[in-house]
Amino acid sequence: QVHLVESGGGSVQAGGSLRLSCAASGYDTGCRYDMRWYRQAPGKEREFVSGIVDDGSAYVADSAKDRFTISREKYTLYLQMNNLRPEDTAMYYCQMTRGGVPWPCSPATYWGLGTQVTVSS
């Protein structure tokens, strides 16, 4: 069973920076995993922020472009967030997904409990 633990959240003023981390454990090194960051603000749907697939390709939501940088070291995921805005305030969640290849890996999705980011104006 994969276990994800996020850290690095906190309270900052607008324009500040934070670096989030997500440490994974319990994974099978014979399988391929993609890792992503999502966030959820109060009263809103959870939304995608940024992700890195197993081959190292990274992608980021338009709201985070030019401000957030995702990186990954094996099974630890990072999100460097610069020039933070009040609208970035949310709980940030790490997600890890496993595909069905190679055999006998089976598809699965795991979530961490989240880390809170609060940006004041």
PDB file of C-alpha atoms in Angstrom:
ATOM      1  CA  GLN A   1       0.000   0.000   0.000  1.00  0.00           C
ATOM      2  CA  VAL A   2       1.440   3.334  -1.078  1.00  0.00           C
ATOM      3  CA  HIS A   3       1.555   6.002   1.595  1.00  0.00           C
ATOM      4  CA  LEU A   4       2.043   9.693   0.709  1.00  0.00           C
ATOM      5  CA  VAL A   5       3.064  12.416   3.147  1.00  0.00           C
ATOM      6  CA  GLU A   6       3.017  16.066   2.120  1.00  0.00           C
ATOM      7  CA  SER A   7       4.932  18.827   3.890  1.00  0.00           C
ATOM      8  CA  GLY A   8       6.087  22.394   3.376  1.00  0.00           C
ATOM      9  CA  GLY A   9       2.809  24.250   3.549  1.00  0.00           C
ATOM     10  CA  GLY A  10       2.372  27.381   5.615  1.00  0.00           C
ATOM     11  CA  SER A  11       1.234  30.985   5.687  1.00  0.00           C
ATOM     12  CA  VAL A  12       2.932  33.588   3.533  1.00  0.00           C
ATOM     13  CA  GLN A  13       2.208  37.027   2.197  1.00  0.00           C
ATOM     14  CA  ALA A  14       1.413  37.621  -1.448  1.00  0.00           C
ATOM     15  CA  GLY A  15       4.566  37.467  -3.523  1.00  0.00           C
ATOM     16  CA  GLY A  16       6.196  34.970  -1.197  1.00  0.00           C
ATOM     17  CA  SER A  17       7.415  31.455  -1.898  1.00  0.00           C
ATOM     18  CA  LEU A  18       6.914  27.983  -0.520  1.00  0.00           C
ATOM     19  CA  ARG A  19       8.310  24.586  -1.435  1.00  0.00           C
ATOM     20  CA  LEU A  20       6.050  21.604  -0.987  1.00  0.00           C
ATOM     21  CA  SER A  21       7.325  18.053  -0.687  1.00  0.00           C
ATOM     22  CA  CYS A  22       5.601  14.706  -1.022  1.00  0.00           C
ATOM     23  CA  ALA A  23       7.352  11.596   0.188  1.00  0.00           C
ATOM     24  CA  ALA A  24       6.084   8.219  -0.976  1.00  0.00           C
ATOM     25  CA  SER A  25       6.545   4.873   0.674  1.00  0.00           C
ATOM     26  CA  GLY A  26       5.204   1.374   0.118  1.00  0.00           C
ATOM     27  CA  TYR A  27       5.554   1.507  -3.665  1.00  0.00           C
ATOM     28  CA  ASP A  28       6.674  -1.333  -5.895  1.00  0.00           C
ATOM     29  CA  THR A  29       9.874  -0.376  -7.708  1.00  0.00           C
ATOM     30  CA  GLY A  30       8.939  -2.732 -10.542  1.00  0.00           C
ATOM     31  CA  CYS A  31       5.931  -0.598 -11.461  1.00  0.00           C
ATOM     32  CA  ARG A  32       5.629   2.819 -13.070  1.00  0.00           C
ATOM     33  CA  TYR A  33       4.161   5.707 -11.168  1.00  0.00           C
ATOM     34  CA  ASP A  34       3.041   9.177 -12.170  1.00  0.00           C
ATOM     35  CA  MET A  35       2.922  11.853  -9.483  1.00  0.00           C
ATOM     36  CA  ARG A  36       0.841  15.007  -9.374  1.00  0.00           C
ATOM     37  CA  TRP A  37      -0.138  17.957  -7.215  1.00  0.00           C
ATOM     38  CA  TYR A  38      -3.755  18.955  -6.794  1.00  0.00           C
ATOM     39  CA  ARG A  39      -5.298  21.661  -4.655  1.00  0.00           C
ATOM     40  CA  GLN A  40      -8.689  22.356  -3.177  1.00  0.00           C
ATOM     41  CA  ALA A  41      -9.866  25.692  -1.868  1.00  0.00           C
ATOM     42  CA  PRO A  42     -12.830  25.921   0.529  1.00  0.00           C
ATOM     43  CA  GLY A  43     -16.091  25.487  -1.347  1.00  0.00           C
ATOM     44  CA  LYS A  44     -14.370  24.595  -4.597  1.00  0.00           C
ATOM     45  CA  GLU A  45     -13.616  21.450  -6.549  1.00  0.00           C
ATOM     46  CA  ARG A  46     -10.225  19.843  -6.299  1.00  0.00           C
ATOM     47  CA  GLU A  47      -8.139  20.984  -9.238  1.00  0.00           C
ATOM     48  CA  PHE A  48      -4.981  19.818 -10.947  1.00  0.00           C
ATOM     49  CA  VAL A  49      -1.868  21.944 -10.405  1.00  0.00           C
ATOM     50  CA  SER A  50       1.094  20.106 -11.884  1.00  0.00           C
ATOM     51  CA  GLY A  51       2.388  16.611 -12.567  1.00  0.00           C
ATOM     52  CA  ILE A  52       5.340  14.507 -13.665  1.00  0.00           C
ATOM     53  CA  VAL A  53       4.829  11.202 -15.397  1.00  0.00           C
ATOM     54  CA  ASP A  54       7.108   8.232 -15.001  1.00  0.00           C
ATOM     55  CA  ASP A  55       9.258   9.161 -18.009  1.00  0.00           C
ATOM     56  CA  GLY A  56       9.996  12.562 -16.486  1.00  0.00           C
ATOM     57  CA  SER A  57       7.689  14.677 -18.627  1.00  0.00           C
ATOM     58  CA  ALA A  58       6.200  17.523 -16.635  1.00  0.00           C
ATOM     59  CA  TYR A  59       3.052  19.513 -17.177  1.00  0.00           C
ATOM     60  CA  VAL A  60       1.418  22.364 -15.307  1.00  0.00           C
ATOM     61  CA  ALA A  61      -1.973  24.036 -15.161  1.00  0.00           C
ATOM     62  CA  ASP A  62      -2.310  27.466 -16.727  1.00  0.00           C
ATOM     63  CA  SER A  63      -2.912  29.013 -13.302  1.00  0.00           C
ATOM     64  CA  ALA A  64       0.536  27.875 -12.174  1.00  0.00           C
ATOM     65  CA  LYS A  65       2.598  28.507 -15.291  1.00  0.00           C
ATOM     66  CA  ASP A  66       5.635  30.752 -14.817  1.00  0.00           C
ATOM     67  CA  ARG A  67       5.179  30.627 -11.027  1.00  0.00           C
ATOM     68  CA  PHE A  68       5.232  26.968  -9.968  1.00  0.00           C
ATOM     69  CA  THR A  69       7.930  24.441 -10.800  1.00  0.00           C
ATOM     70  CA  ILE A  70       7.492  20.735 -10.256  1.00  0.00           C
ATOM     71  CA  SER A  71      10.367  18.327  -9.771  1.00  0.00           C
ATOM     72  CA  ARG A  72      10.818  14.746  -8.747  1.00  0.00           C
ATOM     73  CA  GLU A  73      13.587  12.666  -7.248  1.00  0.00           C
ATOM     74  CA  LYS A  74      12.585   9.032  -7.658  1.00  0.00           C
ATOM     75  CA  TYR A  75       9.561   8.796  -5.364  1.00  0.00           C
ATOM     76  CA  THR A  76       9.675  12.229  -3.770  1.00  0.00           C
ATOM     77  CA  LEU A  77       7.742  15.007  -5.444  1.00  0.00           C
ATOM     78  CA  TYR A  78       8.351  18.725  -5.016  1.00  0.00           C
ATOM     79  CA  LEU A  79       6.493  21.880  -5.932  1.00  0.00           C
ATOM     80  CA  GLN A  80       8.363  25.174  -5.821  1.00  0.00           C
ATOM     81  CA  MET A  81       5.800  27.935  -5.655  1.00  0.00           C
ATOM     82  CA  ASN A  82       6.908  31.507  -6.284  1.00  0.00           C
ATOM     83  CA  ASN A  83       5.037  34.785  -6.472  1.00  0.00           C
ATOM     84  CA  LEU A  84       2.162  33.322  -4.513  1.00  0.00           C
ATOM     85  CA  ARG A  85      -1.237  34.965  -4.737  1.00  0.00           C
ATOM     86  CA  PRO A  86      -4.193  34.936  -2.336  1.00  0.00           C
ATOM     87  CA  GLU A  87      -6.064  32.773  -4.853  1.00  0.00           C
ATOM     88  CA  ASP A  88      -3.424  30.079  -4.374  1.00  0.00           C
ATOM     89  CA  THR A  89      -4.764  29.532  -0.869  1.00  0.00           C
ATOM     90  CA  ALA A  90      -5.853  25.905  -0.665  1.00  0.00           C
ATOM     91  CA  MET A  91      -5.085  22.484   0.697  1.00  0.00           C
ATOM     92  CA  TYR A  92      -2.479  20.940  -1.575  1.00  0.00           C
ATOM     93  CA  TYR A  93      -2.628  17.205  -2.167  1.00  0.00           C
ATOM     94  CA  CYS A  94      -0.130  14.792  -3.618  1.00  0.00           C
ATOM     95  CA  GLN A  95      -1.423  12.045  -5.913  1.00  0.00           C
ATOM     96  CA  MET A  96       0.398   8.975  -7.121  1.00  0.00           C
ATOM     97  CA  THR A  97      -1.010   6.758  -9.849  1.00  0.00           C
ATOM     98  CA  ARG A  98       0.163   3.359 -10.999  1.00  0.00           C
ATOM     99  CA  GLY A  99      -0.610   2.043 -14.434  1.00  0.00           C
ATOM    100  CA  GLY A 100      -1.231  -1.515 -15.506  1.00  0.00           C
ATOM    101  CA  VAL A 101       2.206  -2.054 -17.016  1.00  0.00           C
ATOM    102  CA  PRO A 102       4.437  -3.879 -16.737  1.00  0.00           C
ATOM    103  CA  TRP A 103       2.666  -7.009 -15.630  1.00  0.00           C
ATOM    104  CA  PRO A 104       1.739  -7.789 -12.861  1.00  0.00           C
ATOM    105  CA  CYS A 105       1.322  -4.136 -11.861  1.00  0.00           C
ATOM    106  CA  SER A 106      -2.310  -3.110 -11.518  1.00  0.00           C
ATOM    107  CA  PRO A 107      -3.841   0.353 -11.850  1.00  0.00           C
ATOM    108  CA  ALA A 108      -4.241   2.262  -8.612  1.00  0.00           C
ATOM    109  CA  THR A 109      -4.518   5.817  -7.317  1.00  0.00           C
ATOM    110  CA  TYR A 110      -3.247   7.067  -3.986  1.00  0.00           C
ATOM    111  CA  TRP A 111      -3.683  10.392  -2.189  1.00  0.00           C
ATOM    112  CA  GLY A 112      -1.936  12.074   0.670  1.00  0.00           C
ATOM    113  CA  LEU A 113      -3.747  13.948   3.431  1.00  0.00           C
ATOM    114  CA  GLY A 114      -2.632  17.339   2.168  1.00  0.00           C
ATOM    115  CA  THR A 115      -0.704  20.369   3.353  1.00  0.00           C
ATOM    116  CA  GLN A 116      -2.331  23.774   3.823  1.00  0.00           C
ATOM    117  CA  VAL A 117      -1.091  26.827   1.946  1.00  0.00           C
ATOM    118  CA  THR A 118      -2.446  30.213   2.989  1.00  0.00           C
ATOM    119  CA  VAL A 119      -1.518  33.386   1.143  1.00  0.00           C
ATOM    120  CA  SER A 120      -2.500  36.739   2.597  1.00  0.00           C
ATOM    121  CA  SER A 121      -2.753  39.979   0.654  1.00  0.00           C
TER     122      SER A 121
END
